[in-house]
Tab-separated table of N, CA and C in Angstrom:
chain	number	residue	atom	x	y	z
N	1	MET	N	0.833	-1.257	-0.330
N	1	MET	CA	-0.211	-0.326	-0.278
N	1	MET	C	1.091	1.245	0.119
N	2	LEU	N	0.791	2.382	-1.160
N	2	LEU	CA	1.693	3.363	-1.137
N	2	LEU	C	1.333	4.094	-0.043
N	3	GLY	N	-0.389	4.500	0.449
N	3	GLY	CA	-0.245	5.443	1.212
N	3	GLY	C	-2.096	5.785	1.949
N	4	TRP	N	-2.244	6.042	2.180
N	4	TRP	CA	-3.845	6.406	2.801
N	4	TRP	C	-4.149	7.641	3.387
N	5	VAL	N	-5.462	8.445	2.759
N	5	VAL	CA	-5.280	10.033	2.813
N	5	VAL	C	-5.279	9.536	4.409
N	6	PRO	N	-4.619	10.834	5.368
N	6	PRO	CA	-5.403	11.092	6.980
N	6	PRO	C	-6.484	11.445	7.187
N	7	GLY	N	-6.832	10.256	7.938
N	7	GLY	CA	-8.448	11.016	8.958
N	7	GLY	C	-9.416	10.002	8.494
N	8	ILE	N	-9.314	9.609	7.075
N	8	ILE	CA	-10.238	8.037	6.030
N	8	ILE	C	-9.434	7.260	5.263
N	9	SER	N	-10.452	6.603	5.634
N	9	SER	CA	-9.746	5.493	5.459
N	9	SER	C	-10.354	4.651	4.011
N	10	ILE	N	-9.540	5.352	2.988
N	10	ILE	CA	-9.540	5.266	1.765
N	10	ILE	C	-7.660	4.618	1.660
N	11	PRO	N	-7.631	4.300	0.732
N	11	PRO	CA	-6.153	3.919	0.293
N	11	PRO	C	-5.954	4.161	-0.761
N	12	LEU	N	-4.926	5.122	-0.845
N	12	LEU	CA	-4.889	6.055	-2.256
N	12	LEU	C	-4.157	5.131	-3.508
N	13	GLY	N	-3.581	3.903	-3.166
N	13	GLY	CA	-3.518	3.039	-4.232
N	13	GLY	C	-1.924	1.713	-4.243
N	14	PHE	N	-2.163	1.084	-4.706
N	14	PHE	CA	-0.892	0.244	-4.876
N	14	PHE	C	-1.187	-0.501	-6.078
N	15	VAL	N	0.667	-1.295	-5.780
N	15	VAL	CA	1.565	-1.663	-6.796
N	15	VAL	C	0.907	-3.227	-7.593
N	16	GLU	N	0.369	-3.563	-8.952
N	16	GLU	CA	-0.291	-4.473	-9.385
N	16	GLU	C	0.249	-4.394	-10.241
N	17	GLY	N	0.729	-5.530	-10.676
N	17	GLY	CA	0.888	-6.058	-11.401
N	17	GLY	C	2.906	-4.820	-11.935
N	18	GLY	N	3.040	-3.987	-11.542
N	18	GLY	CA	4.470	-3.672	-12.218
N	18	GLY	C	3.447	-2.345	-12.015
N	19	ARG	N	2.200	-1.495	-11.924
N	19	ARG	CA	1.976	-0.123	-11.818
N	19	ARG	C	0.612	0.135	-10.736
N	20	ILE	N	1.043	0.961	-10.640
N	20	ILE	CA	0.211	1.666	-9.424
N	20	ILE	C	-1.152	1.764	-9.676
N	21	VAL	N	-1.358	1.056	-8.748
N	21	VAL	CA	-3.702	0.693	-9.012
N	21	VAL	C	-4.409	1.806	-7.873
N	22	VAL	N	-5.269	2.898	-8.619
N	22	VAL	CA	-5.795	3.657	-7.699
N	22	VAL	C	-7.160	2.428	-7.515
N	23	LYS	N	-7.065	2.586	-6.345
N	23	LYS	CA	-8.533	2.115	-4.950
N	23	LYS	C	-9.481	3.370	-4.127
N	24	THR	N	-10.747	2.878	-3.716
N	24	THR	CA	-11.598	4.307	-2.742
N	24	THR	C	-12.962	2.319	-3.144
N	25	ARG	N	-13.273	3.517	-1.304
N	25	ARG	CA	-14.613	2.737	-1.635
N	25	ARG	C	-15.927	3.523	-2.369
N	26	PHE	N	-15.029	4.673	-2.713
N	26	PHE	CA	-15.954	5.496	-4.274
N	26	PHE	C	-16.209	4.253	-5.553
N	27	GLY	N	-17.269	3.728	-6.234
N	27	GLY	CA	-17.297	3.420	-7.522
N	27	GLY	C	-16.987	4.247	-8.230
N	28	ALA	N	-16.903	3.949	-10.136
N	28	ALA	CA	-16.456	5.125	-11.179
N	28	ALA	C	-17.682	6.069	-11.163
N	29	ARG	N	-18.848	5.416	-10.997
N	29	ARG	CA	-19.649	6.434	-11.399
N	29	ARG	C	-20.209	7.329	-10.051
N	30	SER	N	-19.894	7.143	-8.743
N	30	SER	CA	-20.045	8.171	-7.934
N	30	SER	C	-18.240	9.349	-7.626
N	31	ILE	N	-17.161	9.024	-8.317
N	31	ILE	CA	-16.728	9.430	-8.367
N	31	ILE	C	-16.597	10.869	-9.798
N	32	GLU	N	-17.504	10.350	-11.170
N	32	GLU	CA	-18.273	11.068	-11.974
N	32	GLU	C	-18.298	12.153	-11.820
N	33	GLN	N	-19.588	11.707	-10.809
N	33	GLN	CA	-21.005	12.552	-9.926
N	33	GLN	C	-20.199	13.803	-9.488
N	34	TRP	N	-19.071	13.447	-8.627
N	34	TRP	CA	-18.515	14.516	-7.412
N	34	TRP	C	-18.220	15.331	-8.678
N	35	LEU	N	-16.870	14.616	-10.089
N	35	LEU	CA	-16.132	16.310	-10.729
N	35	LEU	C	-17.261	16.771	-10.875
N	36	VAL	N	-18.312	16.101	-12.080
N	36	VAL	CA	-19.435	16.978	-12.268
N	36	VAL	C	-19.952	17.989	-11.287
N	37	THR	N	-19.993	18.193	-10.482
N	37	THR	CA	-20.214	18.539	-9.986
N	37	THR	C	-19.566	20.105	-8.647
N	38	LEU	N	-18.417	19.388	-8.760
N	38	LEU	CA	-16.988	20.211	-8.762
N	38	LEU	C	-16.719	20.718	-9.903
N	39	ILE	N	-16.474	20.217	-11.610
N	39	ILE	CA	-16.785	21.493	-12.023
N	39	ILE	C	-17.552	22.327	-12.628
N	40	ALA	N	-18.748	21.488	-12.975
N	40	ALA	CA	-20.126	22.624	-12.234
N	40	ALA	C	-19.835	23.622	-11.876
N	41	LEU	N	-19.362	23.283	-10.828
N	41	LEU	CA	-19.348	24.930	-8.699
N	41	LEU	C	-18.455	25.201	-9.431
N	42	HIS	N	-16.897	25.071	-9.286
N	42	HIS	CA	-15.948	26.217	-10.785
N	42	HIS	C	-16.725	27.111	-11.405
N	43	SER	N	-17.401	26.756	-13.162
N	43	SER	CA	-16.944	27.075	-13.528
N	43	SER	C	-18.821	28.311	-12.874
N	44	VAL	N	-19.433	28.052	-12.533
N	44	VAL	CA	-20.618	29.361	-11.344
N	44	VAL	C	-19.856	30.066	-11.169
N	45	ALA	N	-18.373	29.505	-9.909
N	45	ALA	CA	-17.905	30.898	-8.712
N	45	ALA	C	-16.986	31.515	-9.817
N	46	VAL	N	-15.841	30.935	-11.406
N	46	VAL	CA	-16.119	32.079	-12.166
N	46	VAL	C	-17.271	32.798	-12.630
N	47	GLY	N	-18.310	32.071	-13.201
N	47	GLY	CA	-18.545	33.203	-13.364
N	47	GLY	C	-19.255	34.276	-12.538
N	48	VAL	N	-19.333	34.100	-11.515
N	48	VAL	CA	-20.546	35.221	-10.266
N	48	VAL	C	-19.188	36.504	-10.189
N	49	LEU	N	-17.283	34.975	-9.869
N	49	LEU	CA	-16.695	36.130	-9.481
N	49	LEU	C	-16.470	37.491	-11.545
N	50	LEU	N	-17.012	37.327	-12.944
N	50	LEU	CA	-16.563	38.735	-13.689
N	50	LEU	C	-18.230	38.723	-13.388
N	51	VAL	N	-19.041	38.445	-13.413
N	51	VAL	CA	-20.208	39.346	-12.943
N	51	VAL	C	-20.232	40.453	-11.777
N	52	ALA	N	-19.988	40.191	-10.539
N	52	ALA	CA	-19.948	40.792	-10.024
N	52	ALA	C	-18.884	41.402	-8.738
N	53	PHE	N	-17.884	41.096	-9.340
N	53	PHE	CA	-16.398	41.503	-8.959
N	53	PHE	C	-15.644	41.462	-10.359
N	54	THR	N	-16.106	42.165	-10.768
N	54	THR	CA	-15.086	42.008	-12.450
N	54	THR	C	-14.179	43.031	-12.965
N	55	ASP	N	-14.074	44.342	-12.080
N	55	ASP	CA	-12.384	44.246	-11.905
N	55	ASP	C	-11.986	44.223	-11.102
N	56	TRP	N	-12.723	43.809	-10.193
N	56	TRP	CA	-11.077	42.303	-9.378
N	56	TRP	C	-10.857	41.724	-9.535
N	57	SER	N	-11.855	40.676	-10.405
N	57	SER	CA	-11.145	38.923	-10.965
N	57	SER	C	-10.198	39.659	-12.362
N	58	ALA	N	-10.970	41.226	-12.651
N	58	ALA	CA	-9.822	41.499	-14.266
N	58	ALA	C	-8.163	41.580	-13.761
N	59	ALA	N	-8.187	42.216	-12.114
N	59	ALA	CA	-6.922	42.650	-12.099
N	59	ALA	C	-6.095	41.971	-11.758
N	60	PHE	N	-6.792	40.115	-10.713
N	60	PHE	CA	-6.008	39.470	-10.029
N	60	PHE	C	-5.359	39.077	-11.613
N	61	GLY	N	-6.052	38.539	-12.681
N	61	GLY	CA	-6.215	37.514	-13.529
N	61	GLY	C	-4.999	37.748	-14.539
N	62	GLY	N	-4.472	39.051	-13.990
N	62	GLY	CA	-3.243	39.785	-14.765
N	62	GLY	C	-3.511	41.084	-16.155
N	63	TRP	N	-5.239	41.649	-16.185
N	63	TRP	CA	-5.088	42.310	-16.965
N	63	TRP	C	-5.697	43.852	-15.788
N	64	GLY	N	-5.157	44.922	-16.138
N	64	GLY	CA	-4.670	45.797	-15.564
N	64	GLY	C	-6.754	46.611	-15.097
N	65	GLY	N	-7.184	46.368	-16.619
N	65	GLY	CA	-9.088	46.560	-16.249
N	65	GLY	C	-9.520	45.819	-17.244
N	66	VAL	N	-10.743	45.962	-17.069
N	66	VAL	CA	-11.179	45.392	-18.487
N	66	VAL	C	-12.263	46.764	-18.464
N	67	GLU	N	-12.401	47.551	-19.926
N	67	GLU	CA	-13.326	48.251	-20.684
N	67	GLU	C	-13.485	47.539	-21.584
N	68	PRO	N	-15.027	47.479	-22.154
N	68	PRO	CA	-16.765	47.850	-21.136
N	68	PRO	C	-16.391	46.758	-20.673
N	69	ARG	N	-16.926	46.834	-19.810
N	69	ARG	CA	-17.008	45.760	-18.610
N	69	ARG	C	-18.681	44.367	-19.100
N	70	PHE	N	-19.178	45.005	-20.195
N	70	PHE	CA	-20.334	44.251	-21.046
N	70	PHE	C	-19.736	43.163	-21.086
N	71	PHE	N	-17.949	42.866	-21.795
N	71	PHE	CA	-17.853	41.316	-21.716
N	71	PHE	C	-17.356	41.227	-21.094
N	72	ALA	N	-17.228	41.566	-19.818
N	72	ALA	CA	-16.859	39.732	-18.731
N	72	ALA	C	-17.664	40.017	-18.375
N	73	ARG	N	-18.646	40.508	-18.394
N	73	ARG	CA	-19.724	40.065	-17.462
N	73	ARG	C	-20.313	39.308	-17.923
N	74	GLN	N	-20.687	39.516	-19.453
N	74	GLN	CA	-21.397	38.002	-20.297
N	74	GLN	C	-20.279	37.316	-20.614
N	75	ALA	N	-19.668	36.966	-19.994
N	75	ALA	CA	-18.596	36.428	-19.803
N	75	ALA	C	-19.286	35.044	-18.761
N	76	GLY	N	-19.168	36.038	-17.874
N	76	GLY	CA	-19.578	35.254	-16.602
N	76	GLY	C	-21.182	34.785	-16.349
N	77	VAL	N	-21.587	36.025	-17.093
N	77	VAL	CA	-23.319	34.508	-17.395
N	77	VAL	C	-23.020	33.690	-18.517
N	78	PHE	N	-22.058	33.172	-18.873
N	78	PHE	CA	-22.333	31.976	-20.424
N	78	PHE	C	-21.107	30.787	-19.447
N	79	HIS	N	-20.041	31.230	-18.035
N	79	HIS	CA	-19.992	30.177	-17.026
N	79	HIS	C	-20.865	29.597	-16.319
N	80	ILE	N	-21.991	30.024	-16.250
N	80	ILE	CA	-22.942	29.851	-14.803
N	80	ILE	C	-24.063	28.934	-15.950
N	81	VAL	N	-24.535	29.170	-17.095
N	81	VAL	CA	-25.503	28.585	-18.144
N	81	VAL	C	-24.689	27.216	-18.668
N	82	ILE	N	-23.692	27.790	-18.666
N	82	ILE	CA	-22.705	26.280	-19.418
N	82	ILE	C	-22.864	25.587	-18.030
N	83	ALA	N	-22.669	25.664	-16.628
N	83	ALA	CA	-22.457	25.252	-15.641
N	83	ALA	C	-24.246	24.425	-15.453
N	84	ALA	N	-25.142	25.543	-15.590
N	84	ALA	CA	-26.083	24.069	-15.986
N	84	ALA	C	-26.177	23.798	-16.923
N	85	GLY	N	-25.822	23.365	-18.254
N	85	GLY	CA	-25.804	23.162	-18.792
N	85	GLY	C	-24.968	22.374	-18.563
N	86	TYR	N	-24.184	21.320	-18.231
N	86	TYR	CA	-22.840	21.039	-17.746
N	86	TYR	C	-24.415	20.015	-16.755
N	87	LEU	N	-24.603	19.810	-15.316
N	87	LEU	CA	-25.770	19.311	-14.763
N	87	LEU	C	-26.873	18.593	-15.134
N	88	TYR	N	-27.581	19.549	-16.618
N	88	TYR	CA	-28.541	19.522	-17.000
N	88	TYR	C	-28.439	18.105	-17.420
N	89	GLU	N	-27.349	17.812	-18.879
N	89	GLU	CA	-26.877	17.142	-19.250
N	89	GLU	C	-26.081	15.360	-18.404
N	90	TYR	N	-26.025	15.819	-17.498
N	90	TYR	CA	-25.773	14.719	-16.521
N	90	TYR	C	-26.784	14.510	-16.129
N	91	LEU	N	-27.560	15.107	-15.390
N	91	LEU	CA	-28.099	14.752	-14.518
N	91	LEU	C	-30.022	13.749	-14.635
N	92	ARG	N	-29.904	14.479	-16.274
N	92	ARG	CA	-31.179	13.985	-17.412
N	92	ARG	C	-30.356	12.665	-17.761
N	93	TYR	N	-29.473	12.970	-18.682
N	93	TYR	CA	-28.850	12.050	-19.423
N	93	TYR	C	-27.708	10.913	-19.175
N	94	ARG	N	-26.675	11.274	-17.995
N	94	ARG	CA	-25.708	10.999	-17.968
N	94	ARG	C	-24.872	11.871	-18.993
N	95	GLY	N	-24.624	11.749	-19.477
N	95	GLY	CA	-24.222	12.474	-21.153
N	95	GLY	C	-22.829	14.034	-20.150
N	96	ILE	N	-21.918	13.323	-21.096
N	96	ILE	CA	-20.648	14.339	-20.090
N	96	ILE	C	-20.335	14.854	-21.688
N	97	GLY	N	-20.917	15.263	-22.724
N	97	GLY	CA	-20.327	15.607	-24.287
N	97	GLY	C	-20.278	17.160	-24.224
N	98	LEU	N	-21.242	18.130	-23.282
N	98	LEU	CA	-21.218	19.103	-23.503
N	98	LEU	C	-20.005	19.337	-22.845
N	99	LEU	N	-19.662	18.652	-21.105
N	99	LEU	CA	-18.523	19.222	-20.476
N	99	LEU	C	-16.646	18.613	-21.000
N	100	VAL	N	-17.260	17.468	-21.617
N	100	VAL	CA	-16.329	17.604	-22.974
N	100	VAL	C	-15.611	18.903	-23.593
N	101	LEU	N	-16.482	19.230	-24.830
N	101	LEU	CA	-16.662	20.070	-25.846
N	101	LEU	C	-16.722	21.030	-25.514
N	102	ALA	N	-17.010	21.700	-24.092
N	102	ALA	CA	-16.688	23.031	-23.682
N	102	ALA	C	-15.222	23.356	-23.345
N	103	LYS	N	-14.511	22.039	-22.302
N	103	LYS	CA	-13.174	22.381	-22.130
N	103	LYS	C	-12.161	22.315	-23.126
N	104	SER	N	-12.422	20.936	-24.205
N	104	SER	CA	-11.134	21.285	-24.752
N	104	SER	C	-11.571	22.297	-25.483
N	105	THR	N	-12.395	22.592	-25.798
N	105	THR	CA	-12.725	24.524	-27.360
N	105	THR	C	-12.278	25.290	-26.300
N	106	ALA	N	-11.952	25.512	-25.001
N	106	ALA	CA	-12.223	26.566	-23.753
N	106	ALA	C	-10.341	26.307	-23.834
N	107	VAL	N	-9.960	25.014	-24.100
N	107	VAL	CA	-8.257	24.745	-23.297
N	107	VAL	C	-7.542	25.205	-24.971
N	108	VAL	N	-7.942	24.480	-26.707
N	108	VAL	CA	-7.867	25.455	-28.101
N	108	VAL	C	-7.391	26.425	-27.921
N	109	PHE	N	-8.986	27.549	-27.171
N	109	PHE	CA	-8.942	28.895	-27.416
N	109	PHE	C	-8.152	30.120	-25.805
N	110	LEU	N	-8.072	29.071	-25.299
N	110	LEU	CA	-6.391	29.820	-24.166
N	110	LEU	C	-5.561	29.009	-24.594
N	111	LEU	N	-5.352	28.461	-25.321
N	111	LEU	CA	-3.342	28.460	-25.078
N	111	LEU	C	-3.395	29.066	-26.531
N	112	SER	N	-4.173	29.983	-27.430
N	112	SER	CA	-3.890	30.110	-28.692
N	112	SER	C	-3.817	31.608	-28.508
N	113	MET	N	-4.393	31.647	-27.187
N	113	MET	CA	-4.694	33.232	-27.089
N	113	MET	C	-3.074	33.296	-25.997
N	114	ALA	N	-2.342	31.949	-25.271
N	114	ALA	CA	-0.971	32.253	-25.199
N	114	ALA	C	-0.442	32.358	-25.613
N	115	ALA	N	-0.510	32.308	-26.524
N	115	ALA	CA	0.779	32.289	-27.478
N	115	ALA	C	0.503	33.831	-28.675
N	116	THR	N	-0.436	33.986	-28.368
N	116	THR	CA	-0.586	34.910	-29.114
N	116	THR	C	-1.039	36.377	-28.558
N	117	ALA	N	-1.289	36.178	-27.578
N	117	ALA	CA	-1.586	37.547	-27.191
N	117	ALA	C	-0.449	38.702	-26.435
N	118	GLU	N	-1.146	39.987	-26.683
N	118	GLU	CA	-0.246	40.557	-25.509
N	118	GLU	C	-0.115	41.864	-25.095
N	119	PRO	N	-0.166	41.775	-23.930
N	119	PRO	CA	0.736	41.573	-22.789
N	119	PRO	C	0.629	40.286	-22.742
N	120	PHE	N	1.046	38.725	-21.828
N	120	PHE	CA	1.319	38.125	-21.766
N	120	PHE	C	0.199	37.486	-20.121
N	121	VAL	N	-0.427	37.172	-20.008
N	121	VAL	CA	-1.661	37.131	-18.558
N	121	VAL	C	-1.642	36.295	-17.859
N	122	TRP	N	-0.638	35.549	-16.570
N	122	TRP	CA	-0.665	34.529	-16.206
N	122	TRP	C	-1.552	33.203	-16.372
N	123	ILE	N	-3.327	34.156	-16.737
N	123	ILE	CA	-4.302	32.822	-15.956
N	123	ILE	C	-4.516	32.298	-16.734
N	124	VAL	N	-4.689	32.854	-18.331
N	124	VAL	CA	-4.909	32.085	-19.826
N	124	VAL	C	-4.079	30.655	-19.532
N	125	PRO	N	-2.765	30.536	-19.518
N	125	PRO	CA	-2.187	28.992	-19.253
N	125	PRO	C	-2.208	28.347	-18.944
N	126	LEU	N	-2.725	29.198	-17.135
N	126	LEU	CA	-3.227	28.289	-16.540
N	126	LEU	C	-4.818	27.602	-16.007
N	127	SER	N	-5.533	29.044	-16.967
N	127	SER	CA	-7.198	28.430	-16.830
N	127	SER	C	-6.754	27.010	-18.456
N	128	ALA	N	-5.646	27.222	-19.248
N	128	ALA	CA	-5.623	26.237	-20.044
N	128	ALA	C	-5.980	24.675	-19.571
N	129	LEU	N	-4.572	24.698	-18.490
N	129	LEU	CA	-4.252	22.980	-17.782
N	129	LEU	C	-5.219	23.003	-17.264
N	130	ALA	N	-6.298	23.518	-16.526
N	130	ALA	CA	-7.790	22.997	-15.373
N	130	ALA	C	-8.093	22.865	-16.077
N	131	ASP	N	-8.368	23.544	-17.210
N	131	ASP	CA	-9.997	23.020	-17.916
N	131	ASP	C	-9.047	21.746	-18.667
N	132	GLY	N	-8.357	21.672	-19.341
N	132	GLY	CA	-7.565	20.138	-19.817
N	132	GLY	C	-7.270	19.741	-18.690
N	133	LEU	N	-7.445	19.683	-17.429
N	133	LEU	CA	-7.138	18.031	-16.586
N	133	LEU	C	-8.582	17.752	-16.024
N	134	MET	N	-9.612	19.200	-16.296
N	134	MET	CA	-10.958	19.073	-15.357
N	134	MET	C	-11.512	17.612	-17.391
N	135	ALA	N	-11.159	18.780	-18.115
N	135	ALA	CA	-11.938	17.174	-19.338
N	135	ALA	C	-11.143	15.721	-19.552
N	136	ALA	N	-9.941	15.884	-18.664
N	136	ALA	CA	-9.074	14.846	-18.780
N	136	ALA	C	-10.032	13.744	-17.577
N	137	ALA	N	-9.907	14.042	-16.350
N	137	ALA	CA	-10.352	13.724	-15.710
N	137	ALA	C	-11.539	12.682	-15.545
N	138	VAL	N	-12.679	13.361	-16.525
N	138	VAL	CA	-14.130	12.876	-16.534
N	138	VAL	C	-13.977	12.044	-18.057
N	139	LEU	N	-13.023	12.123	-18.425
N	139	LEU	CA	-12.851	11.053	-19.324
N	139	LEU	C	-12.443	10.025	-18.739
N	140	ILE	N	-11.423	10.111	-18.127
N	140	ILE	CA	-10.688	8.986	-17.656
N	140	ILE	C	-11.796	8.390	-16.974
N	141	VAL	N	-12.866	8.504	-15.734
N	141	VAL	CA	-13.655	8.120	-15.073
N	141	VAL	C	-14.549	7.699	-15.947
N	142	ARG	N	-15.276	8.240	-16.439
N	142	ARG	CA	-15.981	7.802	-18.217
N	142	ARG	C	-15.638	6.535	-18.673
N	143	HIS	N	-14.409	6.454	-19.252
N	143	HIS	CA	-13.859	4.672	-19.081
N	143	HIS	C	-13.621	3.823	-18.747
N	144	ARG	N	-13.603	4.363	-17.329
N	144	ARG	CA	-13.176	3.126	-16.693
N	144	ARG	C	-14.439	3.085	-16.081
N	145	ILE	N	-15.940	3.630	-16.538
N	145	ILE	CA	-16.627	2.804	-16.503
N	145	ILE	C	-17.193	2.076	-17.685
N	146	SER	N	-16.930	3.245	-18.481
N	146	SER	CA	-16.842	1.834	-19.414
N	146	SER	C	-16.439	0.231	-20.050
N	147	ILE	N	-15.428	0.787	-18.997
N	147	ILE	CA	-14.931	-0.777	-19.685
N	147	ILE	C	-15.628	-1.836	-18.481
N	148	ARG	N	-16.357	-1.146	-17.401
N	148	ARG	CA	-16.579	-2.050	-16.378
N	148	ARG	C	-17.906	-3.063	-16.698
N	149	ARG	N	-18.830	-1.880	-18.019
N	149	ARG	CA	-20.235	-2.193	-18.634
N	149	ARG	C	-19.719	-3.267	-18.948
N	150	GLY	N	-17.880	-3.508	-20.114
N	150	GLY	CA	-17.695	-4.541	-21.085
N	150	GLY	C	-18.725	-4.246	-21.786
């Protein structure tokens, strides 16, 4: 056994056949539900920050200010709406297509902006990395679910 999460009886993993295998008490479906929920909450949080704290969000991200504020706030509303779409699709159909499409598109857009935008803003490549990791995590868990179904 490699280790335990402190205070919780969930093994982090063990070596099986020469590779590290992660095991938890939770099934892949439960992990997927948590991932989709947390990703949606992340999008809502970003949206609320952009709508309600537009200037602070822009300054935190590395931009001096945003004028006009309309477009930053519109992006915030988009984040909230897309989060609702993630949850609707998942709860109604157990689908992850919208989430994966949105996150993958965001990665392409953000990386192209990081490579070409002046001046360089630190939050853009970090957001691309985060969006890519979110999409990858959901896809990996969904793959584990489909393997178990046979």
